[in-house]
CSV table of C-alpha atoms in Angstrom, one decimal:
chain,number,residue,atom,x,y,z
A,1,MET,CA,82.4,21.4,17.6
A,2,LYS,CA,80.4,18.4,16.4
A,3,ASN,CA,78.8,18.3,19.8
A,4,SER,CA,77.7,22.0,19.6
A,5,VAL,CA,76.1,21.5,16.3
A,6,HIS,CA,74.1,18.6,17.7
A,7,VAL,CA,72.9,20.7,20.6
A,8,ILE,CA,71.8,23.6,18.4
A,9,VAL,CA,70.1,21.3,15.9
A,10,PHE,CA,68.3,19.4,18.6
A,11,ALA,CA,67.2,22.6,20.4
A,12,GLY,CA,66.0,24.0,17.1
A,13,ILE,CA,63.9,21.0,16.2
A,14,LEU,CA,62.5,20.7,19.7
A,15,ALA,CA,61.5,24.4,19.6
A,16,VAL,CA,59.8,24.1,16.3
A,17,VAL,CA,57.9,20.9,17.2
A,18,CYS,CA,56.7,22.3,20.5
A,19,SER,CA,55.6,25.5,18.9
A,20,ILE,CA,53.7,23.7,16.1
A,21,LEU,CA,52.0,21.4,18.6
A,22,LEU,CA,50.9,24.3,20.9
A,23,TYR,CA,49.7,26.4,18.0
A,24,ALA,CA,47.7,23.5,16.5
A,25,VAL,CA,46.1,22.6,19.8
A,26,THR,CA,45.1,26.2,20.8
A,27,GLN,CA,43.7,26.8,17.3
A,28,PHE,CA,41.7,23.6,17.4
A,29,THR,CA,40.3,24.1,20.9
A,30,GLU,CA,39.5,27.8,20.6
A,31,PRO,CA,35.9,27.6,19.4
A,32,PHE,CA,35.1,25.0,22.2
A,33,ARG,CA,36.8,27.1,24.9
A,34,LYS,CA,35.0,30.3,23.7
A,35,MET,CA,31.7,28.5,23.8
A,36,ASN,CA,32.3,27.2,27.3
A,37,GLU,CA,33.4,30.6,28.6
A,38,GLU,CA,30.4,32.3,27.0
A,39,THR,CA,27.8,29.8,28.3
A,40,ASP,CA,29.3,29.9,31.7
A,41,LYS,CA,29.0,33.7,31.8
A,42,ASP,CA,25.4,33.5,30.5
A,43,ARG,CA,24.5,30.9,33.1
A,44,ASN,CA,25.7,33.1,35.8
A,45,PHE,CA,23.8,36.1,34.5
A,46,LEU,CA,20.6,34.1,34.3
A,47,SER,CA,21.1,32.6,37.7
A,48,ALA,CA,21.8,36.0,39.3
A,49,LEU,CA,18.6,37.4,37.7
A,50,GLY,CA,16.6,34.5,38.9
A,51,VAL,CA,15.6,33.2,35.5
A,52,PRO,CA,14.4,29.6,35.8
A,53,ILE,CA,16.9,27.3,34.1
A,54,GLY,CA,17.0,23.5,34.3
A,55,LYS,CA,19.9,21.8,36.0
A,56,ASN,CA,21.3,19.9,33.0
A,57,VAL,CA,20.4,22.5,30.3
A,58,ARG,CA,22.6,22.2,27.2
A,59,PRO,CA,24.8,25.1,26.1
A,60,LYS,CA,22.7,25.8,23.0
A,61,GLU,CA,19.4,25.8,24.9
A,62,LEU,CA,21.0,28.1,27.5
A,63,LEU,CA,21.9,30.6,24.8
A,64,GLY,CA,18.3,30.4,23.5
A,65,ILE,CA,16.9,31.1,27.0
A,66,PHE,CA,19.3,34.1,27.3
A,67,ASP,CA,18.3,35.5,23.9
A,68,LYS,CA,14.6,35.2,24.6
A,69,ASN,CA,14.5,36.7,28.1
A,70,ILE,CA,17.3,39.1,28.3
A,71,LYS,CA,17.5,42.5,26.7
A,72,VAL,CA,20.8,44.3,26.7
A,73,ARG,CA,21.0,48.0,26.5
A,74,LYS,CA,22.9,51.1,27.7
A,75,LEU,CA,22.0,53.2,30.7
A,76,GLY,CA,24.4,56.1,30.4
A,77,LYS,CA,27.8,54.5,30.3
A,78,ILE,CA,26.6,51.3,32.0
A,79,THR,CA,25.6,48.2,30.1
A,80,ILE,CA,22.5,46.7,31.7
A,81,TYR,CA,20.9,43.3,31.2
A,82,GLU,CA,17.1,43.5,31.6
A,83,TYR,CA,15.2,40.4,32.4
A,84,ILE,CA,11.9,40.6,30.6
A,85,PRO,CA,10.2,37.1,30.7
A,86,GLU,CA,9.1,36.0,27.3
A,87,THR,CA,5.6,35.1,28.7
A,88,SER,CA,5.2,38.6,30.2
A,89,ALA,CA,2.5,40.7,28.5
A,90,SER,CA,3.5,44.1,29.9
A,91,GLY,CA,7.0,43.9,28.6
A,92,LYS,CA,8.3,45.4,31.8
A,93,PRO,CA,11.6,44.2,33.2
A,94,VAL,CA,11.4,42.0,36.3
A,95,ALA,CA,15.1,42.4,37.2
A,96,VAL,CA,18.2,44.2,35.9
A,97,ALA,CA,21.7,42.9,36.0
A,98,VAL,CA,24.9,44.9,35.9
A,99,PRO,CA,28.3,43.3,35.3
A,100,PHE,CA,31.3,44.4,37.3
A,101,SER,CA,35.0,43.5,37.5
A,102,GLY,CA,38.2,44.5,39.2
A,103,ALA,CA,41.4,43.3,40.7
A,104,GLY,CA,41.2,40.4,43.0
A,105,PHE,CA,43.9,39.1,45.4
A,106,TRP,CA,45.6,36.8,42.8
A,107,ALA,CA,43.8,37.5,39.5
A,108,PRO,CA,41.0,39.7,38.1
A,109,ILE,CA,37.5,39.0,39.5
A,110,LYS,CA,34.5,39.3,37.2
A,111,GLY,CA,30.9,39.1,38.4
A,112,VAL,CA,27.4,40.2,37.9
A,113,LEU,CA,25.0,42.0,40.3
A,114,ALA,CA,21.3,41.7,39.7
A,115,PHE,CA,18.8,44.2,41.0
A,116,GLU,CA,15.0,44.5,41.5
A,117,PRO,CA,13.5,47.0,39.0
A,118,ASP,CA,14.0,49.8,41.5
A,119,LEU,CA,17.8,49.5,40.8
A,120,LEU,CA,18.4,49.7,44.6
A,121,THR,CA,17.6,46.4,46.0
A,122,ILE,CA,20.0,43.5,45.3
A,123,ARG,CA,18.3,40.4,43.9
A,124,GLY,CA,21.4,38.2,43.5
A,125,ILE,CA,25.2,38.2,42.9
A,126,ARG,CA,27.5,35.8,41.1
A,127,PHE,CA,31.2,35.7,40.5
A,128,TYR,CA,31.9,34.0,37.2
A,129,GLN,CA,35.6,34.5,37.1
A,130,GLN,CA,37.8,34.4,40.1
A,131,GLU,CA,41.0,32.7,41.2
A,132,GLU,CA,41.0,33.6,44.8
A,133,THR,CA,42.6,31.2,47.4
A,134,PRO,CA,40.3,28.2,47.7
A,135,GLY,CA,38.7,28.0,51.2
A,136,LEU,CA,39.5,31.6,51.9
A,137,GLY,CA,38.9,34.3,49.2
A,138,GLY,CA,37.5,31.5,47.0
A,139,GLU,CA,34.5,31.5,49.3
A,140,ILE,CA,33.1,34.5,47.4
A,141,ALA,CA,31.9,31.8,44.9
A,142,SER,CA,30.0,29.9,47.7
A,143,LYS,CA,26.3,30.0,48.3
A,144,TRP,CA,26.4,31.4,51.9
A,145,PHE,CA,28.4,34.5,50.8
A,146,GLN,CA,26.2,35.2,47.8
A,147,ASN,CA,23.0,34.6,49.7
A,148,GLU,CA,24.0,37.4,52.2
A,149,PHE,CA,23.4,39.9,49.4
A,150,LYS,CA,19.8,39.1,48.7
A,151,GLY,CA,17.5,42.0,49.7
A,152,LYS,CA,20.4,44.3,50.6
A,153,LYS,CA,20.5,47.8,49.2
A,154,ILE,CA,23.2,49.9,47.5
A,155,VAL,CA,22.3,53.0,49.5
A,156,SER,CA,22.7,53.4,53.2
A,157,ASN,CA,19.8,54.3,55.6
A,158,THR,CA,20.8,57.9,55.3
A,159,GLY,CA,20.6,57.7,51.5
A,160,GLU,CA,24.2,57.6,50.6
A,161,ALA,CA,25.2,55.4,47.7
A,162,GLY,CA,27.8,52.7,48.5
A,163,PHE,CA,28.2,49.2,49.7
A,164,LYS,CA,30.2,47.8,52.6
A,165,ILE,CA,31.7,44.4,53.5
A,166,VAL,CA,32.2,44.5,57.2
A,167,LYS,CA,33.9,42.3,59.8
A,168,SER,CA,31.7,39.3,60.7
A,169,GLY,CA,29.5,40.1,63.7
A,170,GLU,CA,29.5,43.9,63.3
A,171,ALA,CA,26.1,45.3,63.1
A,172,ALA,CA,25.3,45.0,59.4
A,173,GLY,CA,23.4,47.9,57.9
A,174,VAL,CA,21.0,47.7,55.0
A,175,ASN,CA,23.9,48.2,52.6
A,176,ALA,CA,26.5,45.9,54.3
A,177,VAL,CA,27.3,42.2,54.5
A,178,ASP,CA,29.7,40.1,56.5
A,179,ALA,CA,33.2,39.7,55.1
A,180,ILE,CA,35.0,36.3,54.8
A,181,THR,CA,37.1,35.5,57.8
A,182,GLY,CA,40.7,35.1,56.8
A,183,ALA,CA,40.2,36.7,53.5
A,184,THR,CA,40.4,40.4,54.3
A,185,ARG,CA,42.2,41.4,51.1
A,186,THR,CA,39.6,39.7,48.9
A,187,SER,CA,36.8,41.2,50.9
A,188,GLU,CA,38.3,44.7,50.6
A,189,ARG,CA,38.7,44.3,46.8
A,190,VAL,CA,35.1,43.1,46.3
A,191,GLN,CA,34.0,46.0,48.4
A,192,ILE,CA,35.8,48.4,46.1
A,193,MET,CA,34.2,46.9,43.0
A,194,LEU,CA,30.7,46.9,44.5
A,195,ASN,CA,31.1,50.5,45.7
A,196,ARG,CA,32.0,51.6,42.2
A,197,VAL,CA,28.9,49.9,40.7
A,198,ALA,CA,26.7,51.3,43.5
A,199,LYS,CA,27.9,54.9,42.9
A,200,GLU,CA,27.7,54.7,39.1
A,201,LEU,CA,24.4,53.1,39.1
A,202,TYR,CA,22.9,55.5,41.7
A,203,LYS,CA,23.9,58.4,39.4
A,204,GLU,CA,22.2,56.9,36.4
A,205,ARG,CA,19.2,55.7,38.3
A,206,LYS,CA,17.1,58.8,37.9
A,207,ASN,CA,17.3,58.3,34.1
A,208,TYR,CA,15.9,54.8,34.5
A,209,VAL,CA,13.1,54.6,37.0
A,210,ARG,CA,10.2,56.6,35.8
X,1,MET,CA,72.8,11.9,14.9
X,2,SER,CA,72.5,9.5,17.8
X,3,ASP,CA,76.3,9.0,17.7
X,4,ASN,CA,76.7,12.6,19.0
X,5,ALA,CA,74.3,12.0,21.8
X,6,VAL,CA,76.1,11.7,25.1
X,7,SER,CA,74.6,8.7,26.7
X,8,LEU,CA,74.5,8.6,30.5
X,9,PRO,CA,76.7,6.0,32.1
X,10,SER,CA,73.8,4.4,33.9
X,11,ALA,CA,71.6,4.2,30.8
X,12,PRO,CA,70.8,0.5,30.5
X,13,GLY,CA,70.0,0.7,26.8
X,14,ASN,CA,67.9,-2.2,25.7
X,15,ILE,CA,68.3,-4.5,28.7
X,16,LYS,CA,64.8,-5.2,30.0
X,17,PRO,CA,64.5,-4.6,33.7
X,18,ASP,CA,63.1,-7.6,35.5
X,19,ARG,CA,59.9,-7.9,37.4
X,20,LYS,CA,61.6,-7.0,40.7
X,21,LYS,CA,62.7,-3.7,39.4
X,22,TYR,CA,59.2,-2.9,38.3
X,23,ARG,CA,57.8,-3.8,41.7
X,24,GLU,CA,60.5,-1.7,43.5
X,25,THR,CA,59.9,1.3,41.2
X,26,PHE,CA,56.1,1.1,41.8
X,27,PHE,CA,56.3,0.8,45.6
X,28,GLY,CA,59.1,3.3,45.7
X,29,GLY,CA,57.0,6.0,44.3
X,30,ILE,CA,54.0,5.2,46.5
X,31,TYR,CA,55.8,4.7,49.8
X,32,THR,CA,59.6,4.0,50.2
X,33,THR,CA,60.8,7.1,48.2
X,34,ASN,CA,57.5,9.0,48.3
X,35,PRO,CA,57.8,12.4,46.6
X,36,VAL,CA,56.5,14.3,49.6
X,37,THR,CA,57.5,12.4,52.7
X,38,VAL,CA,61.0,11.3,51.5
X,39,GLN,CA,62.0,13.4,48.5
X,40,VAL,CA,60.2,16.5,49.8
X,41,LEU,CA,59.2,17.6,46.3
X,42,GLY,CA,56.1,19.4,45.1
X,43,ILE,CA,55.6,21.2,48.4
X,44,CYS,CA,54.4,24.5,46.8
X,45,ILE,CA,51.4,22.9,45.3
X,46,PHE,CA,51.0,20.7,48.4
X,47,LEU,CA,50.6,23.8,50.5
X,48,ALA,CA,48.0,25.2,48.1
X,49,VAL,CA,45.7,22.4,47.3
X,50,THR,CA,45.4,20.5,50.6
X,51,ILE,CA,42.9,23.1,51.8
X,52,ARG,CA,40.2,21.0,50.3
X,53,VAL,CA,39.9,17.2,49.8
X,54,GLN,CA,38.3,17.6,46.4
X,55,ASN,CA,41.0,19.9,45.1
X,56,SER,CA,43.6,17.4,46.3
X,57,ILE,CA,42.0,14.5,44.5
X,58,VAL,CA,41.7,16.4,41.3
X,59,MET,CA,45.3,17.7,41.5
X,60,GLY,CA,46.6,14.2,42.3
X,61,LEU,CA,44.8,12.7,39.4
X,62,ALA,CA,46.1,15.4,37.1
X,63,LEU,CA,49.6,14.8,38.3
X,64,ILE,CA,49.4,11.1,37.6
X,65,VAL,CA,48.5,11.8,34.0
X,66,VAL,CA,51.2,14.5,33.6
X,67,LEU,CA,53.9,12.4,35.2
X,68,THR,CA,53.2,9.3,33.2
X,69,GLY,CA,53.1,11.3,30.0
X,70,THR,CA,56.2,13.4,30.5
X,71,ASN,CA,58.2,10.5,31.8
X,72,LEU,CA,57.2,8.6,28.6
X,73,PHE,CA,58.3,11.3,26.3
X,74,VAL,CA,61.5,12.2,28.1
X,75,SER,CA,62.4,8.5,28.2
X,76,MET,CA,61.7,8.0,24.5
X,77,LEU,CA,63.9,10.9,23.6
X,78,ARG,CA,66.6,10.1,26.1
X,79,ALA,CA,69.1,8.7,23.5
X,80,TYR,CA,68.9,12.0,21.5
X,81,ILE,CA,68.8,14.6,24.2
X,82,PRO,CA,72.2,16.4,24.4
X,83,ARG,CA,73.4,16.1,28.0
X,84,ARG,CA,74.4,19.7,28.3
X,85,ILE,CA,70.9,21.1,27.6
X,86,ARG,CA,68.9,18.1,29.0
X,87,MET,CA,67.2,20.1,31.8
X,88,ILE,CA,66.0,22.8,29.4
X,89,VAL,CA,64.7,20.1,27.1
X,90,GLU,CA,62.9,18.4,30.0
X,91,VAL,CA,61.2,21.6,30.9
X,92,ALA,CA,60.2,22.3,27.3
X,93,ILE,CA,58.6,18.8,27.1
X,94,ILE,CA,56.8,19.2,30.4
X,95,ALA,CA,55.5,22.7,29.6
X,96,THR,CA,54.2,21.7,26.2
X,97,PHE,CA,52.5,18.6,27.6
X,98,VAL,CA,50.8,20.5,30.4
X,99,ILE,CA,49.6,23.4,28.3
X,100,ILE,CA,48.1,21.0,25.8
X,101,LEU,CA,46.4,19.1,28.6
X,102,ASP,CA,45.1,22.4,30.0
X,103,GLN,CA,43.7,23.5,26.6
X,104,LEU,CA,42.0,20.2,26.1
X,105,LEU,CA,40.4,20.3,29.6
X,106,ARG,CA,39.2,23.8,29.0
X,107,ALA,CA,37.6,22.8,25.7
X,108,PHE,CA,36.0,19.4,26.6
X,109,TYR,CA,35.9,19.2,30.5
X,110,TRP,CA,35.0,22.7,31.4
X,111,ASP,CA,33.7,21.9,34.9
X,112,MET,CA,36.9,20.0,35.8
X,113,SER,CA,39.1,22.7,34.4
X,114,LYS,CA,37.2,25.4,36.4
X,115,GLN,CA,37.7,23.5,39.6
X,116,LEU,CA,41.4,23.2,38.9
X,117,GLY,CA,41.6,26.8,38.1
X,118,PRO,CA,45.2,28.1,38.1
X,119,TYR,CA,46.6,24.8,39.4
X,120,VAL,CA,47.0,23.1,36.1
X,121,ALA,CA,49.5,25.6,34.8
X,122,LEU,CA,51.2,25.3,38.1
X,123,ILE,CA,52.0,21.7,37.5
X,124,ILE,CA,54.7,22.8,35.1
X,125,THR,CA,56.6,24.2,38.1
X,126,ASN,CA,55.9,21.1,40.2
X,127,CYS,CA,59.4,19.9,41.1
X,128,ILE,CA,58.1,16.2,41.1
X,129,VAL,CA,57.7,16.3,37.3
X,130,MET,CA,61.1,17.7,36.7
X,131,GLY,CA,62.6,15.5,39.4
X,132,ARG,CA,61.3,12.3,38.0
X,133,ALA,CA,62.3,13.2,34.5
X,134,GLU,CA,65.8,14.0,35.6
X,135,ALA,CA,66.2,11.2,38.2
X,136,PHE,CA,64.5,8.4,36.4
X,137,ALA,CA,63.1,8.9,32.9
X,138,ILE,CA,66.3,10.2,31.3
X,139,GLN,CA,68.1,7.0,32.2
X,140,ASN,CA,65.4,4.3,31.9
X,141,PRO,CA,63.4,2.7,29.1
X,142,PRO,CA,59.8,4.1,28.4
X,143,LEU,CA,57.7,1.4,30.0
X,144,ILE,CA,59.3,1.4,33.4
X,145,SER,CA,59.5,5.2,33.3
X,146,MET,CA,55.7,5.3,32.9
X,147,VAL,CA,55.4,3.0,35.9
X,148,ASP,CA,57.7,5.4,37.9
X,149,GLY,CA,55.6,8.4,36.8
X,150,ALA,CA,52.3,6.8,37.7
X,151,ALA,CA,53.6,5.5,41.0
X,152,ASN,CA,55.0,8.9,42.1
X,153,GLY,CA,51.6,10.4,41.1
X,154,ILE,CA,49.8,8.0,43.2
X,155,GLY,CA,52.2,8.6,46.1
X,156,TYR,CA,51.5,12.3,45.8
X,157,LEU,CA,47.8,11.8,45.6
X,158,TRP,CA,47.4,9.8,48.8
X,159,ILE,CA,49.6,12.2,50.8
X,160,LEU,CA,47.6,15.2,49.5
X,161,VAL,CA,44.3,13.5,50.4
X,162,ALA,CA,45.6,12.5,53.9
X,163,VAL,CA,46.7,16.0,54.7
X,164,ALA,CA,43.6,17.6,53.1
X,165,LEU,CA,41.3,15.5,55.3
X,166,VAL,CA,42.9,17.0,58.4
X,167,ARG,CA,43.1,20.5,57.1
X,168,GLU,CA,39.6,20.7,55.7
X,169,LEU,CA,38.1,19.2,58.8
X,170,ILE,CA,39.9,21.5,61.2
X,171,GLY,CA,40.0,24.6,59.0
X,172,SER,CA,36.5,24.5,57.5
X,173,GLY,CA,34.7,21.9,59.6
X,174,THR,CA,33.8,20.0,56.4
X,175,ILE,CA,35.0,17.0,54.4
X,176,LEU,CA,34.4,17.0,50.6
X,177,GLY,CA,32.2,20.0,51.2
X,178,PHE,CA,29.9,18.2,53.7
X,179,THR,CA,29.6,19.7,57.1
X,180,ILE,CA,31.0,17.5,59.8
X,181,LEU,CA,31.7,19.9,62.6
X,182,SER,CA,28.7,22.3,62.8
X,183,THR,CA,29.5,25.9,63.1
X,184,SER,CA,26.9,26.2,65.9
X,185,TRP,CA,29.5,24.9,68.4
X,186,TYR,CA,32.7,24.6,66.4
X,187,THR,CA,34.9,27.6,65.7
X,188,LYS,CA,36.8,27.1,62.4
X,189,ASN,CA,40.6,27.2,62.9
X,190,ILE,CA,41.7,29.5,60.0
X,191,LEU,CA,45.4,28.6,60.7
X,192,PHE,CA,44.8,25.3,59.1
X,193,LEU,CA,43.7,27.0,55.9
X,194,LEU,CA,46.9,29.0,55.7
X,195,ALA,CA,50.4,27.6,54.8
X,196,PRO,CA,51.5,26.9,58.4
X,197,GLY,CA,48.6,24.4,58.7
X,198,ALA,CA,50.1,22.4,55.8
X,199,PHE,CA,53.6,22.5,57.4
X,200,ILE,CA,52.2,21.4,60.7
X,201,THR,CA,50.1,18.6,59.3
X,202,GLY,CA,52.7,17.5,56.7
X,203,GLY,CA,55.5,17.6,59.3
X,204,LEU,CA,53.5,15.4,61.7
X,205,LEU,CA,52.7,13.0,58.9
X,206,ILE,CA,56.4,12.6,57.9
X,207,TRP,CA,57.2,12.0,61.6
X,208,VAL,CA,54.6,9.3,61.9
X,209,ILE,CA,55.8,7.6,58.7
X,210,ASN,CA,59.4,7.8,59.7
X,211,ALA,CA,58.5,6.3,63.2
X,212,ILE,CA,56.7,3.4,61.5
X,213,ASN,CA,59.6,2.8,59.2
X,214,LEU,CA,62.1,2.8,62.1
X,215,SER,CA,60.1,0.3,64.1
X,216,LEU,CA,59.7,-1.9,61.1
X,217,LYS,CA,63.5,-1.8,60.6
X,218,LYS,CA,64.1,-2.7,64.2
X,219,GLU,CA,61.8,-5.6,64.0
X,220,LYS,CA,63.6,-6.9,61.0
X,221,ALA,CA,66.9,-6.6,62.7
X,222,LYS,CA,65.7,-8.7,65.6
């Protein structure tokens, strides 16, 4: 009996101490974590859009660059991020970014797709949140994969909206890139996400390009 | 309250272990009772991170910190932990420690935490941490428990890096991200990026180490 009391008291104290510790640490670190996540996202948007940023730019400066150069607005249901350089006199956007997200192989994938002002030609792509298998699906975060997208279009030669990720070596069309060998599932899921963006954007496009 | 605590029969209490025991504990973790090659613990993470040398180094370093820390706390509380629920208590201590570490990394070392990705949280389920708490820290004083934790962490680190060197080279043609085998003439062997690659490389490594140990023993016997 005495023994059981000890067990219960010990377990109770341990639970309370652990909970208080965890609560205190998460509360204390929250603003720092939020700040990191936010700047990381902004950095990816800026880099996809091709906004010049220094290598060791501080988080606060980065937010400044974002605020000065990027205009956020709605196009239909889609939120778009227009890059209008602060030095530009015409005030016309140089590039437009559209965020996208979807289910990955292990965890949700979030990324951003940047277009030329025609909203058809891809200027850059970044994945700012992904937990795919390193070395396989994780390659979506690598330069060679992202560089494949530059200059590709979200419509096929026959004018149909959509984007394809095909087996390496297959004749790549104007709206297709090579998939990652050994990461078929990740490639398929990224294709689904990009297809959705392509179709939605193509629908809204006539309201944008004048 | 401490009267109620059931002390383990082998708990040495306040007797200070001598230097020899420290040395044995240290080299035990690194080689003679290495967590991977002898205890065969922590294999799930071993399979996952040895795809890249860089990931292996970061994981190994993280594990050294976690093992040293959790062994310290478990050892300090060992006189009060009721024997019947000791494993649950160990898990609670490990989980709390790892989550706090993860939060701090996310707040102050964002780049490192991004690299580690989901692996930090996985450390909680790494059998080595639980294994060392249960096999060593719960029956030994704090200082030597920390030595045991650090040594097992180092033992894990070098095995991870050794296997990752082979897997990354054959699987991706790179080491630490630098291209060694150019793709112009080398076809990457994807098998080495998948779990079987780790089993093959790890198995061969255990074989080599056992062979070396055996020949050493024979030489001693002569």
